[in-house]
């Protein structure tokens, strides 16, 4: 997207430092890592609320445990570098209206809810992580992406404007992250496989529009 500040941090160097000595991260790197971990931990419970009740009930226990673990690691990284980092707040269905109606009024089924949640919460996740990394994301683009995406995935809008379509295409690239986690931990998870397929299919669809 050409945002300013994308080269402010060396991701490869930070990854190497995390493996060798997490306590030696610079304040900027520690802030980036901690903010990402806190966002990852906070993300899943609100996401579950956008999906069918059976899905939420099945995952709420592991999700809360995962958040607890990630918060502990994030705190240790931040404390070692003497930085302060806060977790983001993600939107829940009760907080959102789409084209003047309740957020989930016009969506049904797992796929539709999944895509609506992904379009909104990935945007919120990125806004939080980018700020911690020093990446300058124009507020007007974020506001436009939020408005258009909610209406497109959960309302009456029949297309996304070009900058928002491109932005969402990049945000849906989480399919690669899901695959790496599944393979890296040897999970062979059917659920992770489903997430990956849905994210990849939407990313490829947006690329072809």
mmCIF file of C-alpha atoms in Angstrom:
data_model
loop_
_atom_site.group_PDB
_atom_site.id
_atom_site.type_symbol
_atom_site.label_atom_id
_atom_site.label_comp_id
_atom_site.label_asym_id
_atom_site.label_seq_id
_atom_site.Cartn_x
_atom_site.Cartn_y
_atom_site.Cartn_z
ATOM 1 C CA UNK A 1 0.000 0.000 0.000
ATOM 2 C CA UNK A 2 3.045 2.284 0.114
ATOM 3 C CA UNK A 3 2.647 3.343 3.746
ATOM 4 C CA UNK A 4 5.432 5.409 5.279
ATOM 5 C CA UNK A 5 7.532 3.709 7.940
ATOM 6 C CA UNK A 6 7.307 0.121 6.707
ATOM 7 C CA UNK A 7 11.102 -0.186 6.762
ATOM 8 C CA UNK A 8 11.563 1.309 10.229
ATOM 9 C CA UNK A 9 12.083 -2.126 11.801
ATOM 10 C CA UNK A 10 14.104 -5.092 10.537
ATOM 11 C CA UNK A 11 11.739 -8.053 10.891
ATOM 12 C CA UNK A 12 14.387 -10.663 10.140
ATOM 13 C CA UNK A 13 16.713 -9.187 12.774
ATOM 14 C CA UNK A 14 13.931 -9.082 15.361
ATOM 15 C CA UNK A 15 13.071 -12.721 14.663
ATOM 16 C CA UNK A 16 16.715 -13.713 15.140
ATOM 17 C CA UNK A 17 16.970 -11.716 18.370
ATOM 18 C CA UNK A 18 13.818 -13.355 19.708
ATOM 19 C CA UNK A 19 15.375 -16.771 19.167
ATOM 20 C CA UNK A 20 18.729 -15.834 20.675
ATOM 21 C CA UNK A 21 17.926 -13.399 23.495
ATOM 22 C CA UNK A 22 14.435 -11.843 23.760
ATOM 23 C CA UNK A 23 15.601 -9.680 26.676
ATOM 24 C CA UNK A 24 18.051 -7.911 24.354
ATOM 25 C CA UNK A 25 15.470 -6.379 22.028
ATOM 26 C CA UNK A 26 15.620 -2.635 21.483
ATOM 27 C CA UNK A 27 12.687 -0.625 22.896
ATOM 28 C CA UNK A 28 11.210 -0.181 19.404
ATOM 29 C CA UNK A 29 11.496 -3.880 18.615
ATOM 30 C CA UNK A 30 10.112 -4.882 22.008
ATOM 31 C CA UNK A 31 7.171 -2.538 21.535
ATOM 32 C CA UNK A 32 6.442 -4.107 18.147
ATOM 33 C CA UNK A 33 6.662 -7.674 19.447
ATOM 34 C CA UNK A 34 4.603 -7.005 22.573
ATOM 35 C CA UNK A 35 1.918 -5.118 20.681
ATOM 36 C CA UNK A 36 1.611 -7.956 18.163
ATOM 37 C CA UNK A 37 1.384 -10.619 20.863
ATOM 38 C CA UNK A 38 -1.258 -8.657 22.774
ATOM 39 C CA UNK A 39 -3.259 -8.112 19.589
ATOM 40 C CA UNK A 40 -3.023 -11.808 18.702
ATOM 41 C CA UNK A 41 -4.165 -12.772 22.185
ATOM 42 C CA UNK A 42 -7.081 -10.344 22.307
ATOM 43 C CA UNK A 43 -8.228 -11.073 18.729
ATOM 44 C CA UNK A 44 -9.790 -14.521 19.016
ATOM 45 C CA UNK A 45 -12.504 -14.090 21.639
ATOM 46 C CA UNK A 46 -14.217 -11.151 19.871
ATOM 47 C CA UNK A 47 -13.802 -13.040 16.581
ATOM 48 C CA UNK A 48 -15.671 -16.003 18.023
ATOM 49 C CA UNK A 49 -18.631 -13.769 18.876
ATOM 50 C CA UNK A 50 -19.120 -13.026 15.171
ATOM 51 C CA UNK A 51 -19.464 -16.718 14.362
ATOM 52 C CA UNK A 52 -22.197 -19.270 15.149
ATOM 53 C CA UNK A 53 -22.746 -20.123 18.816
ATOM 54 C CA UNK A 54 -21.525 -23.708 18.411
ATOM 55 C CA UNK A 55 -18.188 -22.375 17.169
ATOM 56 C CA UNK A 56 -17.827 -19.887 19.994
ATOM 57 C CA UNK A 57 -18.672 -22.415 22.696
ATOM 58 C CA UNK A 58 -16.264 -24.970 21.266
ATOM 59 C CA UNK A 59 -13.283 -22.617 21.211
ATOM 60 C CA UNK A 60 -13.779 -20.193 24.092
ATOM 61 C CA UNK A 61 -11.728 -22.243 26.580
ATOM 62 C CA UNK A 62 -8.624 -22.684 24.392
ATOM 63 C CA UNK A 63 -8.933 -19.080 23.173
ATOM 64 C CA UNK A 64 -8.855 -17.649 26.700
ATOM 65 C CA UNK A 65 -5.935 -19.862 27.667
ATOM 66 C CA UNK A 66 -4.049 -18.775 24.563
ATOM 67 C CA UNK A 67 -4.640 -15.119 25.384
ATOM 68 C CA UNK A 68 -3.350 -15.652 28.919
ATOM 69 C CA UNK A 69 -0.148 -17.242 27.602
ATOM 70 C CA UNK A 70 0.436 -14.507 25.031
ATOM 71 C CA UNK A 71 -0.165 -11.756 27.604
ATOM 72 C CA UNK A 72 2.517 -13.271 29.846
ATOM 73 C CA UNK A 73 5.087 -13.390 27.047
ATOM 74 C CA UNK A 74 4.194 -9.866 25.888
ATOM 75 C CA UNK A 75 4.613 -8.524 29.424
ATOM 76 C CA UNK A 76 8.016 -10.175 29.801
ATOM 77 C CA UNK A 77 9.274 -8.708 26.509
ATOM 78 C CA UNK A 78 7.951 -5.231 27.343
ATOM 79 C CA UNK A 79 9.329 -5.267 30.894
ATOM 80 C CA UNK A 80 12.804 -6.305 29.715
ATOM 81 C CA UNK A 81 12.946 -3.262 27.418
ATOM 82 C CA UNK A 82 11.139 -0.950 29.869
ATOM 83 C CA UNK A 83 8.335 -0.098 27.434
ATOM 84 C CA UNK A 84 4.596 0.181 27.964
ATOM 85 C CA UNK A 85 2.225 -1.480 25.518
ATOM 86 C CA UNK A 86 -1.563 -1.788 25.634
ATOM 87 C CA UNK A 87 -3.843 -4.359 24.027
ATOM 88 C CA UNK A 88 -6.341 -3.246 21.367
ATOM 89 C CA UNK A 89 -10.092 -3.464 21.699
ATOM 90 C CA UNK A 90 -11.765 -5.359 18.874
ATOM 91 C CA UNK A 91 -15.327 -4.784 17.723
ATOM 92 C CA UNK A 92 -18.024 -7.214 18.796
ATOM 93 C CA UNK A 93 -21.362 -7.631 17.018
ATOM 94 C CA UNK A 94 -23.233 -5.735 19.740
ATOM 95 C CA UNK A 95 -21.016 -2.700 19.110
ATOM 96 C CA UNK A 96 -21.569 -2.475 15.351
ATOM 97 C CA UNK A 97 -24.332 -1.564 12.954
ATOM 98 C CA UNK A 98 -24.193 -2.238 9.225
ATOM 99 C CA UNK A 99 -26.175 0.081 6.977
ATOM 100 C CA UNK A 100 -28.300 1.059 9.973
ATOM 101 C CA UNK A 101 -29.122 -2.486 11.088
ATOM 102 C CA UNK A 102 -27.609 -4.889 13.666
ATOM 103 C CA UNK A 103 -24.256 -6.189 12.460
ATOM 104 C CA UNK A 104 -25.370 -9.764 11.761
ATOM 105 C CA UNK A 105 -28.861 -9.022 10.461
ATOM 106 C CA UNK A 106 -28.016 -9.725 6.807
ATOM 107 C CA UNK A 107 -25.493 -12.536 7.067
ATOM 108 C CA UNK A 108 -26.097 -16.226 7.637
ATOM 109 C CA UNK A 109 -23.937 -19.296 7.662
ATOM 110 C CA UNK A 110 -20.378 -19.828 8.770
ATOM 111 C CA UNK A 111 -18.607 -18.519 5.665
ATOM 112 C CA UNK A 112 -20.489 -15.212 5.543
ATOM 113 C CA UNK A 113 -19.913 -14.525 9.227
ATOM 114 C CA UNK A 114 -16.278 -15.570 8.953
ATOM 115 C CA UNK A 115 -15.583 -13.159 6.093
ATOM 116 C CA UNK A 116 -17.388 -10.259 7.765
ATOM 117 C CA UNK A 117 -15.411 -10.791 10.970
ATOM 118 C CA UNK A 118 -12.150 -11.176 9.064
ATOM 119 C CA UNK A 119 -12.678 -7.992 7.049
ATOM 120 C CA UNK A 120 -13.363 -5.919 10.169
ATOM 121 C CA UNK A 121 -11.097 -7.426 12.814
ATOM 122 C CA UNK A 122 -8.051 -7.853 10.563
ATOM 123 C CA UNK A 123 -8.354 -4.138 9.786
ATOM 124 C CA UNK A 124 -8.460 -3.301 13.492
ATOM 125 C CA UNK A 125 -5.549 -5.663 14.203
ATOM 126 C CA UNK A 126 -3.437 -4.073 11.484
ATOM 127 C CA UNK A 127 -4.187 -0.539 12.650
ATOM 128 C CA UNK A 128 -2.956 -1.430 16.154
ATOM 129 C CA UNK A 129 0.158 -3.322 15.014
ATOM 130 C CA UNK A 130 1.091 -0.683 12.440
ATOM 131 C CA UNK A 131 0.967 2.078 15.056
ATOM 132 C CA UNK A 132 3.317 0.092 17.307
ATOM 133 C CA UNK A 133 5.706 -0.411 14.364
ATOM 134 C CA UNK A 134 5.742 3.254 13.411
ATOM 135 C CA UNK A 135 3.885 2.643 10.148
ATOM 136 C CA UNK A 136 1.786 5.631 9.085
ATOM 137 C CA UNK A 137 -1.620 4.392 7.945
ATOM 138 C CA UNK A 138 -3.850 7.273 6.804
ATOM 139 C CA UNK A 139 -6.823 7.498 9.208
ATOM 140 C CA UNK A 140 -9.105 8.404 6.305
ATOM 141 C CA UNK A 141 -8.242 5.103 4.590
ATOM 142 C CA UNK A 142 -8.948 3.132 7.754
ATOM 143 C CA UNK A 143 -12.315 4.847 8.187
ATOM 144 C CA UNK A 144 -13.204 4.275 4.535
ATOM 145 C CA UNK A 145 -12.125 0.643 4.662
ATOM 146 C CA UNK A 146 -14.193 0.028 7.779
ATOM 147 C CA UNK A 147 -17.331 1.626 6.342
ATOM 148 C CA UNK A 148 -17.091 -0.019 2.916
ATOM 149 C CA UNK A 149 -16.072 -3.440 4.238
ATOM 150 C CA UNK A 150 -18.914 -3.633 6.735
ATOM 151 C CA UNK A 151 -21.433 -2.703 4.063
ATOM 152 C CA UNK A 152 -19.880 -5.045 1.470
ATOM 153 C CA UNK A 153 -19.603 -8.153 3.661
ATOM 154 C CA UNK A 154 -22.643 -7.532 5.840
ATOM 155 C CA UNK A 155 -24.937 -5.117 4.039
ATOM 156 C CA UNK A 156 -26.051 -3.774 0.679
ATOM 157 C CA UNK A 157 -22.822 -2.596 -0.982
ATOM 158 C CA UNK A 158 -22.031 -4.490 -4.199
ATOM 159 C CA UNK A 159 -18.347 -3.558 -4.633
ATOM 160 C CA UNK A 160 -15.330 -2.122 -2.853
ATOM 161 C CA UNK A 161 -13.509 0.950 -4.085
ATOM 162 C CA UNK A 162 -10.078 0.202 -5.541
ATOM 163 C CA UNK A 163 -7.939 1.283 -2.547
ATOM 164 C CA UNK A 164 -10.161 -0.615 -0.108
ATOM 165 C CA UNK A 165 -10.247 -3.715 -2.318
ATOM 166 C CA UNK A 166 -6.435 -3.711 -2.473
ATOM 167 C CA UNK A 167 -6.180 -3.109 1.279
ATOM 168 C CA UNK A 168 -8.528 -5.998 2.059
ATOM 169 C CA UNK A 169 -6.736 -8.267 -0.392
ATOM 170 C CA UNK A 170 -3.552 -7.751 1.619
ATOM 171 C CA UNK A 171 -5.329 -8.167 4.955
ATOM 172 C CA UNK A 172 -6.777 -11.500 3.837
ATOM 173 C CA UNK A 173 -3.223 -12.764 3.259
ATOM 174 C CA UNK A 174 -3.435 -14.278 6.766
ATOM 175 C CA UNK A 175 -3.926 -17.629 5.036
ATOM 176 C CA UNK A 176 -0.113 -17.890 4.830
ATOM 177 C CA UNK A 177 0.220 -17.259 8.587
ATOM 178 C CA UNK A 178 -2.414 -19.894 9.379
ATOM 179 C CA UNK A 179 -0.593 -22.433 7.214
ATOM 180 C CA UNK A 180 2.781 -21.694 8.853
ATOM 181 C CA UNK A 181 1.329 -22.112 12.343
ATOM 182 C CA UNK A 182 -0.394 -25.358 11.425
ATOM 183 C CA UNK A 183 2.752 -26.780 9.821
ATOM 184 C CA UNK A 184 5.201 -25.343 12.345
ATOM 185 C CA UNK A 185 3.469 -26.959 15.312
ATOM 186 C CA UNK A 186 2.560 -30.146 13.452
ATOM 187 C CA UNK A 187 -1.131 -29.639 14.210
ATOM 188 C CA UNK A 188 -2.643 -31.008 10.997
ATOM 189 C CA UNK A 189 -5.790 -29.203 12.169
ATOM 190 C CA UNK A 190 -8.994 -29.477 10.154
ATOM 191 C CA UNK A 191 -10.084 -26.151 11.636
ATOM 192 C CA UNK A 192 -6.858 -24.423 10.600
ATOM 193 C CA UNK A 193 -7.278 -25.969 7.173
ATOM 194 C CA UNK A 194 -10.762 -24.479 6.915
ATOM 195 C CA UNK A 195 -9.530 -21.039 7.978
ATOM 196 C CA UNK A 196 -6.737 -21.183 5.429
ATOM 197 C CA UNK A 197 -9.062 -22.177 2.580
ATOM 198 C CA UNK A 198 -11.578 -19.428 3.356
ATOM 199 C CA UNK A 199 -8.933 -16.731 3.703
ATOM 200 C CA UNK A 200 -7.058 -17.824 0.567
ATOM 201 C CA UNK A 201 -10.205 -18.063 -1.523
ATOM 202 C CA UNK A 202 -11.284 -14.547 -0.558
ATOM 203 C CA UNK A 203 -7.801 -13.108 -1.107
ATOM 204 C CA UNK A 204 -7.645 -14.675 -4.564
ATOM 205 C CA UNK A 205 -11.180 -13.521 -5.375
ATOM 206 C CA UNK A 206 -10.340 -9.943 -4.406
ATOM 207 C CA UNK A 207 -7.184 -10.120 -6.545
ATOM 208 C CA UNK A 208 -9.210 -11.146 -9.571
ATOM 209 C CA UNK A 209 -11.978 -8.536 -9.331
#
